[in-house]
Amino acid sequence: MTQSSDLSPSVADLSRLIPTVVPVAEADPELVAVGERYWALAGFTPELGTPVWSEKAKDISVAGWGKQLYVVAAAGVRATVPERACPDCAGPLSLTSRTAFQQVIDGHDPACVECTPSLVAAIEFVTDPSRKTKREKAQAQARAQQVAAGARDRWATAQKEALTEKYPASFPCAGEFPHVGVKEMVATLALLRYAASTSPISQVGDWVTPLYPQAEKIYSVVASTVHADLLAIDPGSPPSAFTWEPASFEQAVQDAGGDLDAVASPRLTGQFYPLKARLFAPPGPSAGIAVKNLDAHLAKELRPAAMNAGRQDDLLALAQELIAGETIRYFNNRLVELNLPAVPDNHTARLTEAAEKVAGHRSIGESYNLAWRATRAAAEAAQRSPYAPRANMTTHAVNQFENLAKQAVDDPDWVIKPFSEIQRHGVAAMTRVLFYTVLDVNPVEATVPSLRLALPAPSVERVPAQAAAGTPEWEDVDLAWLDANPDGWDPRAVLLLLEALAKHEGLAPEWEVDERVVARGATHLRNLYENLAPLLGERHAAMAVFAASELLTHPISVTSVPYTSGKWIQEGLAQFFALEHEGPDDQGPLGDVPEEG
């Protein structure tokens, strides 16, 4: 080893102790390589004179040979200190380990390799020919693991590239704010204002203040904000937030018959897990300004004074939904506090219906009181009957709440002492946004009837039709037209018209049998809309229902030519969209369908 002329004397003296590394006769080349790496000396620290090794011991692999690096190194080479002898055999001083070299530096001469029986035995074990098969197998496994790890890394890289291509998030980002429902706007505003960070929004399911009162519905609420194009998926989301084809790296390897070179590249299926995905506000010159712009837009759109009558009804419907959700959440938390089982699946509908009914008349505070009374009665029943199944006590609580809710609805003069907001049980973020921000009332005290009275007169403004396209002919209204003219129609009209048909409100054909057929079909379509809207958003759900109406193929006799109930409903909807912006004296939304031919 070449030493520079400006080394201190102590370091210069130490350089004479640098061991000479010589391969052991007939040693396996891998053992020699390990030994040479183990004894590769980079120099000494000038201050302390301690050796500096070229590689850390933990970075040198001994896979297949053993677990103790110094033994494997001794099986491959001998590191002998010049001009030093073993105190036991007076032969050349071969070092047993790096620790032994430090002892030499400190002025002590340890025993050599051959004079250390435990090391000699360990070397014999490492070089035992009978271990060759096992060693080769272990080395093959290590190489296979390295190859698999490389393939897995390439798979992960391909996933990131696919996400970046599918969900770009570059700024500035052009775009306009979509026309969406009240619930989607309130949910998005809650996400913007209650997330720990908006760059991006993540871990919504773990919020201390939940986004929505009922945890099992947060999934669909978050999804609706993405489907409504208010928020977008951040490409930095973990791959586990999406579904892939093949589903996993392991599945891809299995499909390739174990051939890592034939593993298919991961492909996005288009589905994602809303609570795992990270979200951001897309339109704007930068990420920060995009959030501010979207927040301001939502706050403006949610002003009750700027809403038409339909939107104000949606606002009140959401208020009732959130009151019911908060009540159910408190009811379920009370069951946990009282060590009672959760509400069985077959009783959930009864609890939900009772909570929704009372939510239309009473406040959250009053509903809390009813839930507290019902669960307390169940707990007292459990104490009186300690051997009765505890699941029966939960059923008793649901029964009691159902009775109390009906009394609260039927008797408006019944005075129920409202609870105030309960510690450790604050209302959800959407509830806070709707009541505090949009309606400017206390969420625990407000009732739907009081909110209705306090609302300003609805705006007379209608959703503007696309001026450039003019008023379309009803025959031109199809799925492509709805997609190309998002501002030319109101998705809520689909639900209103289907509800009218489902209730036999005289919009169906005059024939009694046909009316029942159309009403039944409208009911199916309405249910489809209500199931899709939370996941896809109101607009996409309306488009899906419009297209699905063709699947209703029951014949009706409304015209002289063959007709189906689905075709009658779809053409009626098309007529409404075409006539939506004309005067009030025009024909109703589901007027007579013109005869063909």
XYZ file of C-alpha atoms in Angstrom:
597
model
C 0.000 0.000 0.000
C 1.429 3.341 -1.037
C 1.616 5.907 1.742
C 1.660 9.682 1.250
C 4.678 11.595 2.593
C 2.639 13.753 4.929
C 1.321 10.897 7.063
C 1.881 11.184 10.785
C 4.491 8.837 12.209
C 1.930 6.777 14.060
C -0.020 6.085 10.886
C 3.207 5.427 9.001
C 4.141 2.849 11.663
C 0.728 1.222 11.384
C 1.088 0.872 7.631
C 3.839 -1.682 8.286
C 1.213 -3.868 9.946
C -1.010 -4.119 6.885
C -1.613 -7.863 6.514
C -0.579 -9.807 3.460
C -3.535 -11.726 2.048
C -2.724 -15.111 0.484
C -5.307 -17.637 -0.813
C -5.490 -20.979 0.972
C -4.301 -23.839 -1.221
C -7.129 -25.525 -3.157
C -9.709 -23.194 -1.598
C -12.936 -22.583 -3.482
C -12.675 -19.372 -5.559
C -15.812 -18.000 -3.875
C -14.180 -18.419 -0.466
C -11.062 -16.659 -1.714
C -13.156 -13.791 -3.050
C -14.978 -13.434 0.281
C -11.694 -13.458 2.156
C -10.107 -10.821 -0.068
C -13.111 -8.532 0.335
C -13.106 -9.114 4.079
C -9.443 -8.104 4.459
C -9.478 -5.216 1.957
C -8.044 -2.296 3.971
C -8.583 1.282 2.866
C -6.212 2.825 5.430
C -6.215 4.218 8.963
C -7.888 7.189 10.601
C -5.237 9.903 11.214
C -6.644 10.830 14.604
C -7.053 7.416 16.238
C -5.133 5.107 13.968
C -8.038 2.676 13.719
C -8.330 0.646 10.506
C -10.776 1.739 7.811
C -12.114 -1.213 5.847
C -13.124 -1.018 2.214
C -16.419 -2.781 2.901
C -18.580 -3.177 5.955
C -18.926 -6.739 7.134
C -22.722 -6.635 6.734
C -22.325 -5.835 3.021
C -20.397 -9.031 2.270
C -22.665 -11.974 1.496
C -21.776 -15.472 2.673
C -24.930 -17.135 1.365
C -24.588 -20.890 1.279
C -21.293 -20.997 3.165
C -22.261 -20.169 6.730
C -23.361 -17.390 9.025
C -20.043 -16.158 10.475
C -18.175 -14.010 7.985
C -14.768 -14.230 9.649
C -14.905 -18.053 9.486
C -15.800 -18.048 5.775
C -12.973 -15.548 5.128
C -10.482 -17.747 7.014
C -11.567 -20.711 4.919
C -10.522 -18.838 1.772
C -7.428 -16.800 2.650
C -4.788 -16.186 5.257
C -4.142 -12.609 6.325
C -0.630 -12.586 7.796
C 0.916 -9.632 9.653
C 4.514 -8.999 8.519
C 7.304 -9.384 11.086
C 4.914 -10.669 13.768
C 4.793 -14.188 15.176
C 2.134 -16.261 16.872
C 2.772 -16.366 20.644
C 1.728 -20.053 20.762
C 3.515 -21.666 17.810
C 6.046 -18.903 16.924
C 4.929 -19.228 13.297
C 3.654 -16.390 11.082
C 0.805 -14.479 12.717
C -2.289 -15.220 10.602
C -5.231 -13.115 11.745
C -8.432 -14.813 12.830
C -10.655 -11.724 12.385
C -10.718 -7.958 12.081
C -10.941 -7.821 15.864
C -7.651 -9.697 16.089
C -6.052 -7.080 13.793
C -7.197 -4.339 16.156
C -5.513 -6.247 18.994
C -2.273 -6.269 17.004
C -2.561 -2.507 16.508
C -3.068 -2.126 20.248
C 0.184 -3.998 20.886
C -1.165 -7.468 21.652
C -0.338 -10.560 19.661
C -3.318 -12.955 19.480
C -3.057 -16.639 18.544
C -2.943 -17.460 14.830
C -5.639 -19.305 12.892
C -4.010 -22.719 13.281
C -3.655 -22.216 17.033
C -7.376 -21.439 17.464
C -9.101 -24.876 17.636
C -12.644 -23.486 17.496
C -11.875 -21.576 14.284
C -10.137 -24.578 12.711
C -13.224 -26.714 13.443
C -15.501 -24.049 12.000
C -13.373 -23.866 8.829
C -13.568 -27.638 8.444
C -17.350 -27.407 8.704
C -17.492 -24.700 6.035
C -15.268 -26.642 3.618
C -16.895 -30.047 4.296
C -17.540 -31.604 0.832
C -20.793 -33.128 2.046
C -22.254 -29.613 2.384
C -21.637 -28.782 -1.273
C -25.103 -29.847 -2.477
C -26.806 -27.872 0.243
C -24.603 -24.887 -0.466
C -25.261 -24.976 -4.180
C -28.995 -25.183 -3.505
C -28.856 -22.191 -1.175
C -26.832 -20.222 -3.716
C -29.302 -21.117 -6.458
C -32.151 -19.954 -4.256
C -30.330 -16.687 -3.558
C -29.797 -16.104 -7.283
C -33.440 -16.925 -7.985
C -34.526 -14.491 -5.293
C -32.372 -11.792 -6.843
C -33.902 -12.431 -10.253
C -37.412 -12.415 -8.778
C -36.683 -9.204 -6.892
C -35.528 -7.587 -10.110
C -38.667 -8.699 -11.907
C -40.802 -7.427 -9.057
C -39.026 -4.060 -9.184
C -39.692 -3.852 -12.922
C -43.359 -4.694 -12.290
C -43.604 -1.925 -9.653
C -41.945 0.532 -12.042
C -44.428 -0.416 -14.760
C -47.287 0.192 -12.337
C -46.003 3.706 -11.561
C -45.617 4.452 -15.261
C -49.169 3.252 -15.930
C -50.519 5.470 -13.142
C -48.635 8.499 -14.433
C -49.991 7.925 -17.934
C -53.582 7.269 -16.791
C -53.777 9.990 -14.141
C -51.580 12.951 -15.125
C -51.250 15.693 -12.511
C -49.233 18.391 -14.228
C -49.895 22.085 -13.702
C -51.044 24.400 -15.111
C -54.126 22.255 -15.714
C -56.934 23.604 -17.898
C -60.567 22.734 -17.317
C -63.937 23.972 -16.143
C -65.904 23.149 -13.032
C -68.590 20.535 -13.743
C -72.291 20.949 -12.989
C -72.880 18.363 -10.259
C -75.247 17.575 -7.412
C -75.432 19.214 -4.004
C -74.182 16.124 -2.173
C -71.069 15.838 -4.322
C -70.274 19.523 -3.780
C -70.712 19.323 -0.012
C -68.560 16.168 0.114
C -65.813 17.836 -1.925
C -65.858 20.994 0.185
C -65.577 18.852 3.322
C -62.606 17.007 1.816
C -60.877 20.296 1.015
C -61.483 21.867 4.405
C -61.025 18.939 6.774
C -58.143 17.009 5.187
C -54.834 17.183 7.017
C -53.311 18.235 3.693
C -54.707 18.952 0.244
C -51.484 18.177 -1.580
C -52.760 15.538 -1.954
C -55.834 14.481 0.069
C -55.213 11.047 1.539
C -56.217 8.536 4.226
C -59.809 9.789 4.327
C -60.953 6.639 6.098
C -58.624 7.355 9.032
C -59.847 10.861 9.865
C -60.611 11.510 13.533
C -63.576 13.606 12.367
C -65.123 11.274 9.783
C -66.066 12.619 6.390
C -69.563 11.113 6.545
C -71.508 9.942 9.618
C -71.644 6.281 8.601
C -68.193 4.810 8.037
C -69.391 2.133 5.628
C -70.645 4.825 3.220
C -67.515 7.003 3.160
C -66.192 4.761 0.387
C -68.990 5.665 -2.032
C -69.055 9.339 -0.990
C -65.378 9.792 -1.864
C -65.883 7.890 -5.119
C -68.726 10.238 -6.089
C -66.412 13.278 -5.916
C -64.065 11.627 -8.422
C -66.832 10.423 -10.732
C -68.280 13.953 -10.644
C -64.896 15.283 -11.868
C -64.550 17.615 -8.873
C -61.446 15.808 -7.633
C -58.934 13.735 -9.549
C -56.745 10.785 -8.656
C -53.147 11.670 -7.880
C -50.626 9.520 -9.822
C -48.611 9.233 -6.616
C -51.322 7.021 -5.136
C -50.054 3.612 -4.011
C -50.581 0.861 -6.597
C -52.678 -0.985 -4.008
C -55.335 1.733 -4.467
C -56.206 0.297 -7.891
C -57.216 -2.997 -9.406
C -54.847 -4.467 -11.956
C -54.807 -7.102 -14.634
C -53.082 -9.372 -13.703
C -54.228 -8.732 -10.143
C -50.735 -8.996 -8.631
C -47.133 -9.772 -9.443
C -47.579 -13.272 -8.034
C -50.602 -13.828 -10.265
C -48.655 -12.570 -13.267
C -45.839 -15.033 -12.525
C -48.375 -17.830 -12.154
C -50.042 -16.911 -15.447
C -46.605 -16.969 -17.119
C -45.955 -20.475 -15.836
C -43.162 -19.238 -13.581
C -41.177 -17.731 -16.456
C -40.096 -14.312 -15.158
C -39.118 -13.211 -18.663
C -42.687 -13.809 -19.871
C -44.477 -11.921 -17.091
C -47.173 -9.655 -18.533
C -47.029 -5.930 -17.822
C -49.603 -4.652 -15.307
C -52.674 -2.952 -16.795
C -55.151 -0.735 -14.971
C -58.733 -1.989 -15.023
C -60.217 1.461 -14.380
C -61.429 0.594 -10.878
C -59.925 2.051 -7.720
C -60.296 1.974 -3.930
C -61.366 5.499 -2.922
C -60.071 5.285 0.644
C -56.590 4.251 -0.513
C -56.267 6.625 -3.453
C -54.833 10.127 -3.074
C -56.878 12.972 -4.537
C -56.197 16.493 -5.744
C -58.107 19.436 -7.213
C -57.316 19.422 -10.960
C -58.169 22.775 -12.620
C -55.819 25.690 -11.983
C -52.377 27.166 -12.685
C -50.874 25.372 -9.671
C -51.906 22.819 -7.082
C -52.367 25.399 -4.335
C -54.381 27.823 -6.457
C -56.495 24.951 -7.820
C -57.601 24.106 -4.279
C -58.467 27.738 -3.542
C -60.373 28.107 -6.809
C -62.375 24.934 -6.255
C -63.145 25.910 -2.661
C -64.389 29.329 -3.788
C -66.453 27.815 -6.600
C -68.147 25.305 -4.284
C -68.854 27.931 -1.632
C -70.498 30.096 -4.302
C -72.532 27.283 -5.827
C -73.772 26.145 -2.410
C -75.281 29.510 -1.471
C -79.002 28.748 -0.907
C -79.988 32.104 -2.435
C -78.357 31.092 -5.729
C -80.176 27.752 -5.914
C -83.348 26.966 -7.794
C -86.176 25.112 -6.070
C -84.843 21.707 -7.097
C -81.410 22.382 -5.656
C -82.890 23.708 -2.423
C -84.881 20.485 -2.145
C -81.624 18.559 -2.633
C -80.098 20.656 0.134
C -82.881 19.750 2.545
C -82.763 16.101 1.485
C -79.054 16.015 2.280
C -79.715 17.657 5.649
C -82.238 14.934 6.469
C -79.809 12.251 5.280
C -77.018 13.587 7.494
C -79.286 13.938 10.546
C -80.313 10.315 10.088
C -76.688 9.253 9.605
C -75.560 11.043 12.763
C -78.372 9.382 14.697
C -77.438 5.907 13.480
C -73.783 6.567 14.235
C -74.597 7.619 17.816
C -76.930 4.627 18.230
C -74.167 2.218 17.135
C -71.585 3.904 19.363
C -73.939 3.555 22.317
C -74.166 -0.178 21.667
C -70.370 -0.389 21.825
C -70.252 1.595 25.080
C -72.878 -0.715 26.621
C -71.109 -3.884 25.416
C -74.066 -4.862 23.258
C -73.652 -6.557 19.861
C -73.888 -4.578 16.643
C -77.227 -4.301 14.867
C -77.774 -7.472 12.785
C -77.948 -7.027 9.024
C -81.616 -7.990 8.892
C -82.504 -5.203 11.346
C -80.399 -2.464 9.740
C -83.174 -1.472 7.338
C -85.626 -0.920 10.207
C -83.146 1.232 12.103
C -82.348 3.252 8.976
C -85.994 3.817 8.084
C -86.841 4.956 11.614
C -83.861 7.317 11.709
C -84.748 8.791 8.307
C -88.362 9.368 9.298
C -87.536 11.136 12.545
C -84.779 13.118 10.785
C -87.431 14.799 8.672
C -89.045 16.317 11.768
C -86.566 16.438 14.633
C -83.035 17.720 15.237
C -79.867 15.718 15.773
C -79.990 16.608 19.481
C -83.531 15.252 19.827
C -82.634 12.132 17.827
C -79.640 11.580 20.131
C -82.103 11.602 23.035
C -84.236 8.918 21.391
C -81.207 6.763 20.603
C -79.969 7.132 24.172
C -83.358 6.094 25.593
C -83.594 3.070 23.313
C -80.099 1.780 24.074
C -80.497 2.448 27.799
C -83.690 0.375 27.796
C -81.777 -2.444 26.098
C -78.964 -2.248 28.651
C -81.439 -2.375 31.535
C -83.145 -5.382 29.944
C -79.774 -7.095 29.678
C -79.176 -6.550 33.404
C -82.605 -7.954 34.281
C -82.040 -10.996 32.066
C -78.304 -11.771 32.285
C -78.712 -15.196 30.656
C -80.687 -13.983 27.665
C -78.780 -13.764 24.352
C -77.259 -10.312 24.103
C -78.185 -10.131 20.439
C -81.799 -10.019 21.606
C -80.985 -6.909 23.610
C -79.761 -5.144 20.482
C -82.977 -6.104 18.728
C -84.848 -4.677 21.713
C -82.927 -1.407 21.298
C -83.916 -1.205 17.628
C -87.535 -1.917 18.540
C -87.522 0.791 21.192
C -85.988 3.335 18.841
C -88.535 2.466 16.174
C -91.370 3.109 18.670
C -89.870 6.362 19.913
C -89.212 7.604 16.384
C -92.827 7.025 15.366
C -94.066 8.868 18.437
C -91.713 11.761 17.697
C -93.060 12.014 14.149
C -96.750 11.503 14.951
C -96.812 13.871 17.927
C -95.099 17.160 16.999
C -96.090 18.583 20.392
C -94.077 15.959 22.254
C -91.246 17.850 23.911
C -87.950 15.975 23.644
C -85.053 17.481 25.535
C -82.312 17.809 22.915
C -78.782 16.684 23.671
C -75.943 19.068 22.967
C -72.959 17.943 20.898
C -71.438 14.948 22.650
C -67.752 14.887 23.528
C -65.746 12.321 21.581
C -68.692 12.148 19.199
C -68.608 15.343 17.165
C -70.598 15.471 13.969
C -68.998 14.449 10.671
C -67.171 16.827 8.346
C -69.980 16.868 5.765
C -72.504 17.630 8.512
C -70.388 20.526 9.711
C -69.947 21.917 6.198
C -73.650 21.704 5.359
C -74.993 23.160 8.591
C -72.258 25.557 9.692
C -70.922 26.705 6.316
C -73.841 26.437 3.895
C -76.894 26.919 6.126
C -75.244 28.880 8.969
C -77.054 26.977 11.736
C -76.097 24.724 14.626
C -76.202 21.156 13.274
C -77.330 19.671 16.589
C -80.249 22.085 16.985
C -81.596 22.593 13.453
C -84.562 20.667 12.025
C -85.543 20.158 8.410
C -88.829 22.100 8.806
C -86.972 25.051 10.375
C -84.403 24.955 7.577
C -87.129 24.971 4.952
C -88.716 28.065 6.503
C -85.366 29.840 6.725
C -84.365 29.259 3.107
C -84.487 32.293 0.825
C -86.724 32.333 -2.209
C -85.324 29.999 -4.852
C -83.540 31.411 -7.852
C -85.481 31.426 -11.103
C -82.353 30.720 -13.113
C -82.357 27.466 -15.016
C -79.483 25.355 -16.189
C -78.433 27.090 -19.436
C -78.767 25.185 -22.660
C -75.822 25.134 -25.002
C -76.388 28.301 -27.027
C -74.341 27.277 -30.017
C -76.264 24.084 -30.518
C -79.706 25.668 -30.110
C -82.767 23.672 -29.033
C -82.414 20.112 -30.360
C -85.136 18.012 -31.907
C -86.186 15.262 -29.535
C -85.183 12.633 -32.102
C -81.585 13.934 -31.842
C -81.396 13.393 -28.081
C -79.442 10.218 -27.467
C -76.613 9.101 -25.208
C -74.008 10.817 -27.373
C -75.957 14.106 -27.253
C -76.242 13.928 -23.464
C -72.496 13.360 -23.194
C -71.632 16.192 -25.596
C -74.042 18.720 -23.998
C -73.558 18.416 -20.219
C -74.979 21.910 -19.620
C -78.031 21.362 -21.797
C -79.940 19.076 -19.421
C -80.501 18.530 -15.717
C -79.786 14.973 -14.461
C -82.231 15.389 -11.583
C -85.082 15.545 -14.080
C -84.541 11.849 -14.837
C -85.194 10.889 -11.221
C -88.200 13.224 -10.916
C -89.843 11.854 -14.046
C -89.192 8.245 -13.092
C -90.667 8.867 -9.645
C -93.749 10.412 -11.258
C -94.215 7.381 -13.482
C -93.589 4.962 -10.619
C -96.373 6.659 -8.626
C -98.974 6.427 -11.455
C -99.268 10.197 -11.681
C -101.122 10.193 -14.997
C -98.089 10.571 -17.239
C -98.251 7.025 -18.505
C -100.582 5.768 -21.271
C -104.282 5.738 -20.512
C -104.592 1.969 -20.675
C -104.565 0.533 -17.166
C -102.408 -2.504 -17.994
C -99.876 -0.415 -19.885
C -99.748 2.075 -17.031
C -98.797 -0.661 -14.584
C -96.138 -1.987 -16.984
C -94.600 1.460 -17.438
C -94.776 2.175 -13.695
C -93.020 -1.093 -12.905
C -90.285 -0.345 -15.445
C -89.875 3.188 -14.119
C -89.476 1.782 -10.615
C -86.649 -0.484 -11.771
C -84.913 2.417 -13.513
C -85.337 4.666 -10.489
C -83.769 2.026 -8.235
C -80.895 1.691 -10.691
C -80.362 5.460 -10.599
C -80.366 5.550 -6.801
C -77.796 2.735 -6.658
C -75.491 4.277 -9.255
C -75.668 7.942 -8.268
C -73.518 7.629 -5.091
C -70.827 5.803 -7.085
C -70.942 7.495 -10.492
C -72.458 10.867 -9.698
C -75.896 12.146 -10.708
C -75.006 12.921 -14.337
C -73.405 9.597 -15.191
C -76.129 7.705 -13.331
C -78.797 9.551 -15.336
C -77.030 8.696 -18.588
C -76.786 5.037 -17.562
C -80.501 4.923 -16.766
C -81.359 6.634 -20.074
C -79.395 3.962 -21.948
C -80.675 1.081 -19.787
C -84.321 1.941 -20.495
C -83.967 0.162 -23.836
C -83.611 -3.103 -21.896
C -87.276 -2.890 -20.819
C -88.833 -4.887 -23.631
C -92.373 -5.511 -22.358
C -94.780 -4.582 -25.202
C -97.425 -1.899 -24.687
C -100.263 -0.768 -26.943
C -99.720 2.978 -26.809
C -99.449 3.227 -30.609
C -100.622 1.326 -33.630
C -97.128 -0.063 -34.147
C -95.206 -2.364 -31.790
C -93.813 -0.430 -28.821
C -92.036 -1.325 -25.584
C -92.290 0.286 -22.181
C -88.566 1.093 -22.213
C -88.740 2.787 -25.583
C -91.756 4.837 -24.445
C -89.908 5.991 -21.301
C -86.688 6.796 -23.177
C -88.437 8.814 -25.872
C -90.433 10.633 -23.217
C -87.181 11.600 -21.504
C -85.737 12.709 -24.840
C -88.803 14.896 -25.433
C -88.361 16.504 -22.052
C -84.689 17.304 -22.655
C -85.549 18.836 -26.044
C -88.379 20.955 -24.616
C -86.794 21.732 -21.241
C -85.955 25.334 -22.076
C -89.142 26.322 -23.839
C -92.086 28.228 -22.345
C -94.453 26.968 -19.632
C -97.331 26.495 -22.104
C -95.466 23.842 -24.025
C -96.389 20.207 -23.804
C -95.450 18.403 -20.580
C -92.259 16.456 -20.169
C -93.802 13.127 -21.079
C -96.334 14.103 -23.712
C -97.651 11.769 -26.353
C -95.006 9.901 -28.236
C -95.384 10.610 -31.974
C -96.407 7.607 -33.986
C -93.803 6.143 -36.242
C -94.161 5.919 -39.987
